[in-house]
mmCIF file of C-alpha atoms and ligand atoms in Angstrom:
data_model
loop_
_atom_site.group_PDB
_atom_site.id
_atom_site.type_symbol
_atom_site.label_atom_id
_atom_site.label_comp_id
_atom_site.label_asym_id
_atom_site.label_seq_id
_atom_site.Cartn_x
_atom_site.Cartn_y
_atom_site.Cartn_z
ATOM 1 C CA MET A 291 18.001 144.086 -149.397
ATOM 2 C CA THR A 292 16.327 147.475 -149.202
ATOM 3 C CA GLN A 293 13.305 147.799 -146.955
ATOM 4 C CA GLN A 294 11.044 148.463 -149.935
ATOM 5 C CA PHE A 295 12.272 145.424 -151.850
ATOM 6 C CA ALA A 296 11.886 143.244 -148.758
ATOM 7 C CA LYS A 297 8.277 144.424 -148.487
ATOM 8 C CA LEU A 298 7.570 143.372 -152.084
ATOM 9 C CA GLN A 299 8.998 139.908 -151.373
ATOM 10 C CA ALA A 300 6.832 139.394 -148.270
ATOM 11 C CA PRO A 301 4.628 136.255 -148.373
ATOM 12 C CA HIS A 302 1.377 138.241 -148.339
ATOM 13 C CA ALA A 303 2.498 140.173 -151.448
ATOM 14 C CA ARG A 304 3.471 137.124 -153.506
ATOM 15 C CA HIS A 305 -0.017 136.488 -154.850
ATOM 16 C CA ARG A 306 0.172 139.838 -156.645
ATOM 17 C CA PHE A 307 3.018 138.671 -158.868
ATOM 18 C CA THR A 308 1.460 136.044 -161.076
ATOM 19 C CA ARG A 309 1.788 137.234 -164.666
ATOM 20 C CA LYS A 310 4.382 135.903 -167.036
ATOM 21 C CA PRO A 311 6.053 138.925 -168.679
ATOM 22 C CA ASN A 312 5.010 139.396 -172.316
ATOM 23 C CA LEU A 313 8.377 139.236 -174.091
ATOM 24 C CA ASP A 314 6.832 140.129 -177.463
ATOM 25 C CA ASP A 315 5.652 143.453 -176.109
ATOM 26 C CA VAL A 316 7.918 144.358 -173.228
ATOM 27 C CA LYS A 317 6.968 147.397 -171.225
ATOM 28 C CA ALA A 318 9.552 147.567 -168.491
ATOM 29 C CA ALA A 319 8.753 149.693 -165.481
ATOM 30 C CA GLY A 320 10.701 152.822 -166.370
ATOM 31 C CA HIS A 321 10.201 156.143 -164.641
ATOM 32 C CA ASP A 322 7.608 157.361 -167.171
ATOM 33 C CA MET A 323 5.582 154.173 -166.848
ATOM 34 C CA LEU A 324 5.549 154.394 -163.058
ATOM 35 C CA ARG A 325 4.475 158.018 -163.265
ATOM 36 C CA LEU A 326 1.647 157.122 -165.660
ATOM 37 C CA VAL A 327 0.464 154.239 -163.466
ATOM 38 C CA ASN A 328 0.490 156.354 -160.290
ATOM 39 C CA ARG A 329 -1.319 159.173 -162.054
ATOM 40 C CA ARG A 330 -4.058 156.800 -163.231
ATOM 41 C CA ILE A 331 -4.378 155.193 -159.813
ATOM 42 C CA LEU A 332 -4.933 158.648 -158.342
ATOM 43 C CA LEU A 333 -7.523 159.559 -160.984
ATOM 44 C CA SER A 334 -9.323 156.243 -160.347
ATOM 45 C CA ILE A 335 -9.368 156.888 -156.589
ATOM 46 C CA LEU A 336 -10.771 160.345 -157.238
ATOM 47 C CA SER A 337 -13.365 159.019 -159.669
ATOM 48 C CA ASP A 338 -14.532 156.506 -157.073
ATOM 49 C CA ARG A 339 -14.237 158.412 -153.799
ATOM 50 C CA GLN A 340 -14.424 162.123 -154.575
ATOM 51 C CA PRO A 341 -14.346 164.598 -152.917
ATOM 52 C CA ILE A 342 -11.225 163.317 -151.195
ATOM 53 C CA SER A 343 -8.248 164.938 -149.477
ATOM 54 C CA ARG A 344 -4.600 164.311 -150.333
ATOM 55 C CA ALA A 345 -4.159 162.664 -146.918
ATOM 56 C CA ASP A 346 -6.943 160.171 -147.635
ATOM 57 C CA ILE A 347 -5.521 159.456 -151.102
ATOM 58 C CA ALA A 348 -2.208 158.693 -149.377
ATOM 59 C CA LYS A 349 -3.942 156.249 -147.021
ATOM 60 C CA ILE A 350 -5.685 154.404 -149.873
ATOM 61 C CA SER A 351 -2.820 154.361 -152.377
ATOM 62 C CA GLY A 352 0.098 153.778 -150.013
ATOM 63 C CA LEU A 353 2.021 156.493 -151.878
ATOM 64 C CA ASN A 354 3.943 158.950 -149.742
ATOM 65 C CA LYS A 355 2.711 162.508 -149.320
ATOM 66 C CA ALA A 356 5.486 164.055 -151.412
ATOM 67 C CA THR A 357 4.643 161.838 -154.407
ATOM 68 C CA ILE A 358 0.944 162.624 -154.032
ATOM 69 C CA SER A 359 1.694 166.313 -153.809
ATOM 70 C CA THR A 360 3.762 166.120 -157.033
ATOM 71 C CA ILE A 361 1.105 164.164 -158.945
ATOM 72 C CA THR A 362 -1.805 166.312 -157.752
ATOM 73 C CA SER A 363 0.112 169.474 -158.736
ATOM 74 C CA GLU A 364 0.558 168.030 -162.233
ATOM 75 C CA LEU A 365 -3.107 167.035 -162.425
ATOM 76 C CA LEU A 366 -4.202 170.506 -161.271
ATOM 77 C CA LYS A 367 -1.957 172.075 -163.893
ATOM 78 C CA ASP A 368 -3.462 169.776 -166.549
ATOM 79 C CA SER A 369 -6.978 170.790 -165.377
ATOM 80 C CA CYS A 370 -7.770 167.107 -164.733
ATOM 81 C CA ILE A 371 -8.732 167.853 -161.130
ATOM 82 C CA ILE A 372 -9.991 170.828 -159.144
ATOM 83 C CA GLU A 373 -9.701 171.857 -155.522
ATOM 84 C CA GLU A 374 -13.009 172.167 -153.775
ATOM 85 C CA GLY A 375 -13.843 175.095 -151.483
ATOM 86 C CA SER A 376 -10.240 176.208 -151.020
ATOM 87 C CA GLY A 377 -9.602 179.156 -148.733
ATOM 88 C CA ARG A 378 -11.845 178.060 -145.850
ATOM 89 C CA THR A 379 -10.460 178.004 -142.314
ATOM 90 C CA THR A 380 -11.298 175.808 -139.327
ATOM 91 C CA PRO A 381 -12.808 177.344 -136.122
ATOM 92 C CA ILE A 382 -9.341 177.418 -134.557
ATOM 93 C CA GLY A 383 -7.916 179.216 -137.550
ATOM 94 C CA GLY A 384 -6.065 176.310 -139.188
ATOM 95 C CA LYS A 385 -6.399 175.398 -142.840
ATOM 96 C CA PRO A 386 -8.585 172.338 -143.401
ATOM 97 C CA PRO A 387 -7.484 169.719 -145.928
ATOM 98 C CA THR A 388 -8.670 170.763 -149.357
ATOM 99 C CA PRO A 389 -10.778 168.060 -150.974
ATOM 100 C CA LEU A 390 -10.066 167.253 -154.584
ATOM 101 C CA ARG A 391 -12.457 166.377 -157.405
ATOM 102 C CA LEU A 392 -12.208 165.388 -161.024
ATOM 103 C CA ASN A 393 -12.788 168.316 -163.331
ATOM 104 C CA SER A 394 -15.940 167.215 -165.154
ATOM 105 C CA LYS A 395 -15.151 169.559 -168.077
ATOM 106 C CA ARG A 396 -11.673 168.088 -168.671
ATOM 107 C CA PHE A 397 -12.920 165.320 -170.963
ATOM 108 C CA GLY A 398 -16.079 164.865 -173.029
ATOM 109 C CA LEU A 399 -16.599 161.169 -173.789
ATOM 110 C CA PHE A 400 -18.660 159.912 -176.724
ATOM 111 C CA GLY A 401 -20.518 156.604 -176.525
ATOM 112 C CA VAL A 402 -22.408 154.982 -179.417
ATOM 113 C CA ASP A 403 -24.640 152.037 -178.582
ATOM 114 C CA ILE A 404 -25.623 150.325 -181.826
ATOM 115 C CA ARG A 405 -28.493 147.861 -181.688
ATOM 116 C CA SER A 406 -30.422 146.204 -184.483
ATOM 117 C CA ASP A 407 -33.323 148.649 -184.253
ATOM 118 C CA GLU A 408 -32.080 151.720 -182.442
ATOM 119 C CA THR A 409 -28.723 153.449 -181.969
ATOM 120 C CA ILE A 410 -28.058 155.820 -179.100
ATOM 121 C CA LEU A 411 -25.351 158.461 -179.222
ATOM 122 C CA ALA A 412 -24.400 160.017 -175.884
ATOM 123 C CA LEU A 413 -21.875 162.521 -174.600
ATOM 124 C CA SER A 414 -20.805 162.279 -170.976
ATOM 125 C CA ASP A 415 -18.497 164.409 -168.871
ATOM 126 C CA PHE A 416 -15.435 163.169 -166.968
ATOM 127 C CA ASN A 417 -17.711 162.428 -163.993
ATOM 128 C CA ASN A 418 -19.857 160.061 -166.074
ATOM 129 C CA ARG A 419 -22.815 162.400 -166.226
ATOM 130 C CA ILE A 420 -24.591 162.218 -169.572
ATOM 131 C CA VAL A 421 -24.940 165.739 -170.944
ATOM 132 C CA ALA A 422 -26.404 164.939 -174.379
ATOM 133 C CA ARG A 423 -28.217 161.968 -175.834
ATOM 134 C CA ASN A 424 -29.778 161.313 -179.228
ATOM 135 C CA SER A 425 -31.334 158.226 -180.719
ATOM 136 C CA PHE A 426 -31.566 157.099 -184.337
ATOM 137 C CA ASP A 427 -33.043 154.201 -186.294
ATOM 138 C CA THR A 428 -30.084 151.945 -187.100
ATOM 139 C CA GLY A 429 -29.502 151.914 -190.870
ATOM 140 C CA ALA A 430 -28.943 148.771 -192.920
ATOM 141 C CA ASP A 431 -26.186 150.496 -194.939
ATOM 142 C CA ALA A 432 -23.337 150.558 -192.416
ATOM 143 C CA GLY A 433 -21.165 153.080 -194.285
ATOM 144 C CA ALA A 434 -23.928 155.650 -194.736
ATOM 145 C CA PHE A 435 -25.176 155.167 -191.190
ATOM 146 C CA LEU A 436 -21.751 155.568 -189.542
ATOM 147 C CA ASN A 437 -21.184 158.657 -191.653
ATOM 148 C CA LYS A 438 -24.387 160.108 -190.285
ATOM 149 C CA ILE A 439 -23.351 159.266 -186.691
ATOM 150 C CA GLY A 440 -19.990 160.914 -187.387
ATOM 151 C CA LYS A 441 -21.766 164.074 -188.523
ATOM 152 C CA GLU A 442 -23.892 164.060 -185.336
ATOM 153 C CA ILE A 443 -20.724 163.703 -183.237
ATOM 154 C CA ARG A 444 -19.173 166.699 -184.989
ATOM 155 C CA LYS A 445 -22.352 168.683 -184.256
ATOM 156 C CA LEU A 446 -22.237 167.732 -180.563
ATOM 157 C CA ARG A 447 -18.580 168.723 -180.374
ATOM 158 C CA SER A 448 -19.239 172.222 -181.602
ATOM 159 C CA LYS A 449 -22.274 172.527 -179.324
ATOM 160 C CA HIS A 450 -20.262 171.525 -176.249
ATOM 161 C CA GLU A 451 -17.141 173.614 -176.690
ATOM 162 C CA SER A 452 -16.673 173.989 -172.924
ATOM 163 C CA PHE A 453 -14.997 170.558 -172.795
ATOM 164 C CA ILE A 454 -11.226 170.869 -172.874
ATOM 165 C CA GLU A 455 -10.688 167.659 -174.817
ATOM 166 C CA PHE A 456 -12.616 164.876 -176.536
ATOM 167 C CA PRO A 457 -10.398 161.818 -176.039
ATOM 168 C CA GLY A 458 -12.420 159.425 -178.146
ATOM 169 C CA ILE A 459 -15.523 157.468 -179.049
ATOM 170 C CA GLY A 460 -16.539 154.097 -177.621
ATOM 171 C CA VAL A 461 -18.840 151.942 -179.740
ATOM 172 C CA SER A 462 -20.887 148.985 -178.539
ATOM 173 C CA LEU A 463 -21.970 146.544 -181.280
ATOM 174 C CA PRO A 464 -24.437 143.649 -181.286
ATOM 175 C CA GLY A 465 -22.269 140.805 -182.624
ATOM 176 C CA LEU A 466 -18.740 139.600 -183.230
ATOM 177 C CA VAL A 467 -16.124 142.315 -183.081
ATOM 178 C CA ASP A 468 -12.405 142.246 -183.837
ATOM 179 C CA ASN A 469 -10.706 144.872 -181.706
ATOM 180 C CA HIS A 470 -7.370 144.511 -183.495
ATOM 181 C CA SER A 471 -8.645 145.233 -186.999
ATOM 182 C CA GLY A 472 -11.366 147.546 -185.688
ATOM 183 C CA LYS A 473 -14.002 145.622 -187.629
ATOM 184 C CA PHE A 474 -17.506 144.528 -186.837
ATOM 185 C CA LEU A 475 -17.531 140.993 -188.258
ATOM 186 C CA LEU A 476 -21.066 139.683 -188.205
ATOM 187 C CA SER A 477 -24.280 139.479 -186.264
ATOM 188 C CA VAL A 478 -27.541 137.621 -186.447
ATOM 189 C CA VAL A 479 -29.533 140.738 -185.608
ATOM 190 C CA LEU A 480 -27.880 143.286 -187.894
ATOM 191 C CA PRO A 481 -27.187 142.809 -191.632
ATOM 192 C CA TRP A 482 -23.676 144.340 -191.380
ATOM 193 C CA ARG A 483 -20.682 142.223 -192.485
ATOM 194 C CA ASP A 484 -16.966 142.997 -192.099
ATOM 195 C CA VAL A 485 -17.583 146.668 -191.462
ATOM 196 C CA PRO A 486 -14.425 148.719 -190.673
ATOM 197 C CA VAL A 487 -16.248 150.674 -187.952
ATOM 198 C CA VAL A 488 -13.103 152.192 -186.433
ATOM 199 C CA GLN A 489 -11.746 153.361 -189.781
ATOM 200 C CA LEU A 490 -15.087 154.824 -190.943
ATOM 201 C CA LEU A 491 -15.858 156.671 -187.701
ATOM 202 C CA GLU A 492 -12.301 157.946 -187.261
ATOM 203 C CA LYS A 493 -12.402 159.317 -190.792
ATOM 204 C CA ALA A 494 -15.736 161.007 -190.130
ATOM 205 C CA THR A 495 -14.777 162.522 -186.758
ATOM 206 C CA SER A 496 -10.948 162.681 -186.529
ATOM 207 C CA LEU A 497 -11.275 161.167 -183.037
ATOM 208 C CA PRO A 498 -9.855 157.831 -181.809
ATOM 209 C CA VAL A 499 -12.491 155.079 -181.833
ATOM 210 C CA THR A 500 -12.645 151.921 -179.683
ATOM 211 C CA ILE A 501 -15.174 149.171 -180.351
ATOM 212 C CA ASP A 502 -16.373 146.051 -178.592
ATOM 213 C CA ASN A 503 -19.443 143.869 -178.487
ATOM 214 C CA SER A 504 -22.332 144.838 -176.265
ATOM 215 C CA ALA A 505 -21.965 142.043 -173.675
ATOM 216 C CA ARG A 506 -18.292 142.841 -173.133
ATOM 217 C CA CYS A 507 -19.010 146.583 -173.008
ATOM 218 C CA SER A 508 -21.663 145.898 -170.379
ATOM 219 C CA ALA A 509 -19.241 143.787 -168.308
ATOM 220 C CA LEU A 510 -16.724 146.614 -168.424
ATOM 221 C CA ALA A 511 -19.375 149.104 -167.289
ATOM 222 C CA GLU A 512 -20.279 146.867 -164.334
ATOM 223 C CA ILE A 513 -16.708 146.559 -163.099
ATOM 224 C CA TRP A 514 -16.144 150.328 -163.331
ATOM 225 C CA HIS A 515 -19.554 151.672 -162.402
ATOM 226 C CA GLY A 516 -21.614 148.831 -160.959
ATOM 227 C CA LYS A 517 -23.237 149.044 -157.577
ATOM 228 C CA ALA A 518 -21.124 150.145 -154.609
ATOM 229 C CA GLN A 519 -20.856 146.574 -153.385
ATOM 230 C CA TYR A 520 -18.880 145.721 -156.532
ATOM 231 C CA ALA A 521 -16.095 148.090 -155.469
ATOM 232 C CA HIS A 522 -13.883 145.223 -154.310
ATOM 233 C CA VAL A 523 -14.890 142.815 -157.069
ATOM 234 C CA ARG A 524 -12.072 141.759 -159.403
ATOM 235 C CA ASN A 525 -13.788 138.905 -161.292
ATOM 236 C CA LEU A 526 -17.200 139.344 -162.832
ATOM 237 C CA LEU A 527 -19.401 137.517 -165.318
ATOM 238 C CA TYR A 528 -21.965 139.474 -167.317
ATOM 239 C CA VAL A 529 -24.752 137.531 -169.009
ATOM 240 C CA SER A 530 -26.562 139.523 -171.656
ATOM 241 C CA VAL A 531 -30.004 138.062 -172.323
ATOM 242 C CA SER A 532 -31.304 139.568 -175.515
ATOM 243 C CA THR A 533 -32.314 138.248 -178.945
ATOM 244 C CA GLY A 534 -29.268 136.033 -178.432
ATOM 245 C CA LEU A 535 -27.233 135.135 -175.378
ATOM 246 C CA ALA A 536 -23.727 136.536 -174.955
ATOM 247 C CA CYS A 537 -21.362 137.012 -172.060
ATOM 248 C CA GLY A 538 -18.601 139.341 -170.959
ATOM 249 C CA VAL A 539 -15.924 138.158 -168.568
ATOM 250 C CA VAL A 540 -13.816 140.406 -166.363
ATOM 251 C CA ILE A 541 -10.739 138.741 -164.898
ATOM 252 C CA ASP A 542 -8.718 140.550 -162.251
ATOM 253 C CA GLY A 543 -10.251 143.906 -163.170
ATOM 254 C CA GLY A 544 -9.690 143.638 -166.923
ATOM 255 C CA LEU A 545 -11.892 142.526 -169.780
ATOM 256 C CA TYR A 546 -10.996 139.067 -171.083
ATOM 257 C CA ARG A 547 -10.972 139.131 -174.898
ATOM 258 C CA GLY A 548 -9.146 135.909 -175.707
ATOM 259 C CA GLY A 549 -6.584 135.014 -178.393
ATOM 260 C CA ASN A 550 -8.893 135.727 -181.337
ATOM 261 C CA ASN A 551 -10.906 138.477 -179.717
ATOM 262 C CA SER A 552 -13.974 136.282 -179.651
ATOM 263 C CA ALA A 553 -14.188 135.382 -175.941
ATOM 264 C CA GLY A 554 -17.579 135.379 -174.275
ATOM 265 C CA GLN A 555 -19.677 133.364 -176.760
ATOM 266 C CA PHE A 556 -20.873 131.004 -174.045
ATOM 267 C CA GLY A 557 -24.346 131.076 -175.594
ATOM 268 C CA HIS A 558 -23.028 128.477 -178.031
ATOM 269 C CA ILE A 559 -22.081 125.842 -175.501
ATOM 270 C CA PRO A 560 -24.399 122.901 -176.188
ATOM 271 C CA ILE A 561 -26.487 121.889 -173.200
ATOM 272 C CA ASP A 562 -28.400 119.176 -175.118
ATOM 273 C CA PHE A 563 -26.713 117.185 -177.910
ATOM 274 C CA ASN A 564 -30.135 116.009 -179.062
ATOM 275 C CA GLY A 565 -31.566 119.512 -179.105
ATOM 276 C CA PRO A 566 -32.543 121.555 -182.137
ATOM 277 C CA GLU A 567 -29.921 122.677 -184.638
ATOM 278 C CA CYS A 568 -28.375 126.057 -183.937
ATOM 279 C CA ARG A 569 -27.354 128.658 -186.519
ATOM 280 C CA CYS A 570 -23.729 128.039 -185.432
ATOM 281 C CA GLY A 571 -23.953 124.456 -186.751
ATOM 282 C CA GLN A 572 -24.096 122.669 -183.389
ATOM 283 C CA ARG A 573 -27.119 121.214 -181.640
ATOM 284 C CA GLY A 574 -28.818 122.294 -178.428
ATOM 285 C CA CYS A 575 -26.823 125.463 -177.683
ATOM 286 C CA TRP A 576 -27.639 127.314 -174.429
ATOM 287 C CA ASP A 577 -28.769 130.268 -176.582
ATOM 288 C CA LEU A 578 -31.642 128.165 -177.970
ATOM 289 C CA TYR A 579 -33.125 127.743 -174.477
ATOM 290 C CA ALA A 580 -32.428 130.962 -172.603
ATOM 291 C CA SER A 581 -32.380 133.857 -175.095
ATOM 292 C CA ASP A 582 -35.360 136.193 -175.548
ATOM 293 C CA LYS A 583 -36.027 134.528 -178.893
ATOM 294 C CA ALA A 584 -36.294 131.171 -177.103
ATOM 295 C CA THR A 585 -38.589 132.575 -174.415
ATOM 296 C CA LEU A 586 -40.917 134.189 -176.962
ATOM 297 C CA LYS A 587 -41.050 130.936 -178.938
ATOM 298 C CA ARG A 588 -41.796 128.980 -175.763
ATOM 299 C CA TYR A 589 -44.642 131.328 -174.941
ATOM 300 C CA ALA A 590 -46.073 130.895 -178.451
ATOM 301 C CA ASP A 591 -45.774 127.093 -178.092
ATOM 302 C CA ILE A 592 -47.550 127.091 -174.719
ATOM 303 C CA ARG A 593 -50.366 129.248 -176.079
ATOM 304 C CA GLY A 594 -50.642 126.963 -179.124
ATOM 305 C CA ASN A 595 -52.337 127.721 -182.407
ATOM 306 C CA GLY A 596 -54.517 130.767 -182.315
ATOM 307 C CA GLY A 597 -52.953 132.034 -179.124
ATOM 308 C CA LYS A 598 -51.883 135.616 -178.691
ATOM 309 C CA ARG A 599 -48.535 136.411 -180.371
ATOM 310 C CA VAL A 600 -46.003 138.538 -178.542
ATOM 311 C CA SER A 601 -43.038 139.948 -180.440
ATOM 312 C CA THR A 602 -40.960 141.610 -177.724
ATOM 313 C CA MET A 603 -39.651 140.559 -174.340
ATOM 314 C CA ARG A 604 -40.907 143.812 -172.851
ATOM 315 C CA LYS A 605 -44.489 142.856 -173.753
ATOM 316 C CA LEU A 606 -44.016 139.339 -172.423
ATOM 317 C CA VAL A 607 -42.765 140.690 -169.076
ATOM 318 C CA GLU A 608 -45.824 142.970 -168.942
ATOM 319 C CA LEU A 609 -47.976 139.860 -169.353
ATOM 320 C CA VAL A 610 -46.086 138.213 -166.472
ATOM 321 C CA GLU A 611 -46.785 141.274 -164.330
ATOM 322 C CA ALA A 612 -50.462 141.069 -165.302
ATOM 323 C CA GLY A 613 -50.561 137.446 -164.059
ATOM 324 C CA ASP A 614 -50.669 135.679 -167.443
ATOM 325 C CA ALA A 615 -50.034 131.985 -166.673
ATOM 326 C CA ALA A 616 -48.486 131.053 -170.035
ATOM 327 C CA ALA A 617 -46.104 134.025 -169.967
ATOM 328 C CA THR A 618 -45.124 133.197 -166.393
ATOM 329 C CA GLU A 619 -44.415 129.574 -167.306
ATOM 330 C CA ALA A 620 -42.349 130.584 -170.356
ATOM 331 C CA VAL A 621 -40.208 132.944 -168.277
ATOM 332 C CA ARG A 622 -39.862 130.446 -165.401
ATOM 333 C CA GLU A 623 -38.521 127.843 -167.809
ATOM 334 C CA THR A 624 -36.021 130.344 -169.221
ATOM 335 C CA ALA A 625 -34.891 131.132 -165.660
ATOM 336 C CA ARG A 626 -34.196 127.421 -165.123
ATOM 337 C CA TYR A 627 -32.055 127.307 -168.260
ATOM 338 C CA LEU A 628 -30.281 130.507 -167.259
ATOM 339 C CA GLY A 629 -29.542 128.858 -163.923
ATOM 340 C CA VAL A 630 -28.156 125.730 -165.635
ATOM 341 C CA GLY A 631 -25.778 127.713 -167.864
ATOM 342 C CA ILE A 632 -24.723 130.179 -165.178
ATOM 343 C CA THR A 633 -23.940 127.308 -162.786
ATOM 344 C CA GLY A 634 -21.600 125.815 -165.385
ATOM 345 C CA LEU A 635 -19.911 129.169 -165.895
ATOM 346 C CA ILE A 636 -19.540 129.753 -162.152
ATOM 347 C CA ASN A 637 -17.957 126.316 -161.845
ATOM 348 C CA GLY A 638 -15.564 127.170 -164.669
ATOM 349 C CA LEU A 639 -14.764 130.820 -163.981
ATOM 350 C CA ASP A 640 -15.419 131.337 -160.250
ATOM 351 C CA PRO A 641 -16.527 134.991 -160.494
ATOM 352 C CA GLU A 642 -17.388 136.949 -157.364
ATOM 353 C CA VAL A 643 -20.446 138.503 -159.014
ATOM 354 C CA VAL A 644 -22.729 137.452 -161.867
ATOM 355 C CA VAL A 645 -24.681 140.306 -163.440
ATOM 356 C CA ILE A 646 -27.622 139.564 -165.714
ATOM 357 C CA GLY A 647 -28.784 142.164 -168.211
ATOM 358 C CA GLY A 648 -31.808 142.352 -170.497
ATOM 359 C CA GLU A 649 -35.565 142.857 -170.413
ATOM 360 C CA ILE A 650 -36.088 139.554 -168.594
ATOM 361 C CA THR A 651 -34.516 141.073 -165.454
ATOM 362 C CA LYS A 652 -37.664 143.238 -165.110
ATOM 363 C CA ALA A 653 -39.243 139.990 -163.877
ATOM 364 C CA TRP A 654 -36.443 139.597 -161.299
ATOM 365 C CA GLY A 655 -38.817 138.602 -158.498
ATOM 366 C CA LEU A 656 -39.873 135.603 -160.590
ATOM 367 C CA ILE A 657 -36.535 134.522 -162.055
ATOM 368 C CA GLU A 658 -34.115 135.179 -159.190
ATOM 369 C CA PRO A 659 -35.253 132.368 -156.837
ATOM 370 C CA ILE A 660 -35.204 129.864 -159.713
ATOM 371 C CA ILE A 661 -31.682 130.818 -160.817
ATOM 372 C CA ALA A 662 -30.472 130.856 -157.193
ATOM 373 C CA GLU A 663 -31.964 127.402 -156.538
ATOM 374 C CA GLU A 664 -30.287 125.973 -159.635
ATOM 375 C CA THR A 665 -26.858 127.395 -158.784
ATOM 376 C CA LYS A 666 -27.094 126.393 -155.117
ATOM 377 C CA ARG A 667 -27.821 122.798 -156.084
ATOM 378 C CA ASN A 668 -25.050 122.342 -158.614
ATOM 379 C CA LEU A 669 -22.012 124.320 -157.569
ATOM 380 C CA LEU A 670 -18.922 122.174 -157.231
ATOM 381 C CA ALA A 671 -16.402 124.004 -155.104
ATOM 382 C CA PRO A 672 -17.059 124.820 -151.455
ATOM 383 C CA ARG A 673 -17.218 128.580 -151.122
ATOM 384 C CA SER A 674 -16.137 130.851 -148.312
ATOM 385 C CA HIS A 675 -18.749 133.403 -149.359
ATOM 386 C CA SER A 676 -21.753 133.202 -151.603
ATOM 387 C CA ILE A 677 -21.704 134.419 -155.193
ATOM 388 C CA ALA A 678 -23.874 137.440 -155.795
ATOM 389 C CA ILE A 679 -26.231 137.125 -158.775
ATOM 390 C CA ARG A 680 -27.709 140.522 -159.563
ATOM 391 C CA PRO A 681 -29.634 142.309 -162.303
ATOM 392 C CA SER A 682 -27.822 145.153 -164.008
ATOM 393 C CA ALA A 683 -29.090 148.382 -162.483
ATOM 394 C CA PHE A 684 -27.928 151.321 -164.567
ATOM 395 C CA GLU A 685 -30.246 154.195 -165.382
ATOM 396 C CA VAL A 686 -29.248 153.857 -169.025
ATOM 397 C CA ARG A 687 -28.795 150.731 -171.158
ATOM 398 C CA PRO A 688 -25.786 148.785 -169.856
ATOM 399 C CA SER A 689 -24.314 148.638 -173.362
ATOM 400 C CA LEU A 690 -24.501 152.448 -173.694
ATOM 401 C CA LYS A 691 -22.837 152.794 -170.301
ATOM 402 C CA GLY A 692 -20.284 150.286 -171.600
ATOM 403 C CA ALA A 693 -19.612 152.251 -174.803
ATOM 404 C CA LEU A 694 -18.809 155.323 -172.688
ATOM 405 C CA THR A 695 -16.727 153.172 -170.327
ATOM 406 C CA LEU A 696 -14.535 152.057 -173.261
ATOM 407 C CA VAL A 697 -13.286 155.647 -173.480
ATOM 408 C CA GLN A 698 -13.022 156.119 -169.732
ATOM 409 C CA ASN A 699 -11.133 152.828 -169.525
ATOM 410 C CA SER A 700 -8.566 154.253 -171.949
ATOM 411 C CA LEU A 701 -8.027 157.215 -169.598
ATOM 412 C CA LEU A 702 -7.993 155.493 -166.196
ATOM 413 C CA SER A 703 -6.962 151.852 -166.613
ATOM 414 C CA VAL A 704 -3.462 150.800 -165.646
ATOM 415 C CA PRO A 705 -1.271 149.070 -168.231
ATOM 416 C CA HIS A 706 0.244 145.641 -167.814
ATOM 417 C CA MET A 707 3.879 146.152 -167.080
ATOM 418 C CA GLY A 708 6.432 143.630 -168.234
HETATM 419 ZN ZN1 ZN B 925 -24.983 127.630 -181.350
#
């Protein structure tokens, strides 16, 4: 047995080998595949830890220095990375290690975040810095609207010619999405049905397009770009609290999409069989108690006839901040229901981190203790460390960050081998 093979068979390494090979789509670990995987691991290390020397990359990756030297030479030649401050000398005359960085101009990534009311189009560089951003009123005619977005993307491309390559467009959509057919299926907030988003946008831009729903996009953004303390997180649950309630699940660093591409619709798990009828045909779905729509309705019910109407969650949170008792009670009750559902999901999925997104997180000081109390009371398994429940904390909308991450994911993620 070679030393390397023996190392892979060691007991501590066994937990890494858990996947059944996919015999319908075999990708055996040939030389090219290994090269691709190592290249992407290096780019991911750089993206996360830059500036970083070759020696430090070797320490993190476990690759030997010769392999790192070969890959970094290729990446330099491809203009994917740059050497920082080369040519300096140390006080004793030696050459210091040259730190490496991603070349921000190598790739320009397009992200389109489509919501019922507003769509945001953004262009970011390879270092995830947004360099252009436009917003539009989302049109009811999907074909005409996507054509318009395509035209705007073409305009941005010619305005930002300094990018070497535009590898694609990521699109976040507010409803059910089929990644295989590239279609947006349906939504309760947008009157689009069976729209071939990928086909339409690819035709309009001649760029590859990837789509997913907004909760799953947001989950992907959190695992790639969430707070520093998520760096070691492999399993994450994202709960998007908006007009409806949807979730994104990351398992072992990858987005879980399920057999029919519809994973994450936990908002339609009934929590009360005697509850009101849901649009999905069941009764008492979680969505009916914890979505923004539910919270706004609860507030209206508490205020009663003649009470002040509030149409957006943002306004309701402002009322909470102003000390409005009815608004506070409505949001507190939603927090309890969020806690009930999240506890069930933690029991079922065992994530290391739960991230909550949506306007309601602006009232984090009010909702966090209630959610924490609920989860603490009802968790089943004993835990070696507590589960972090956090609000999403991006400077931009998580779903926009997620749309951009769809493209970045296609450049940096490692394939399943086997
Ligand atoms: Zn339902």
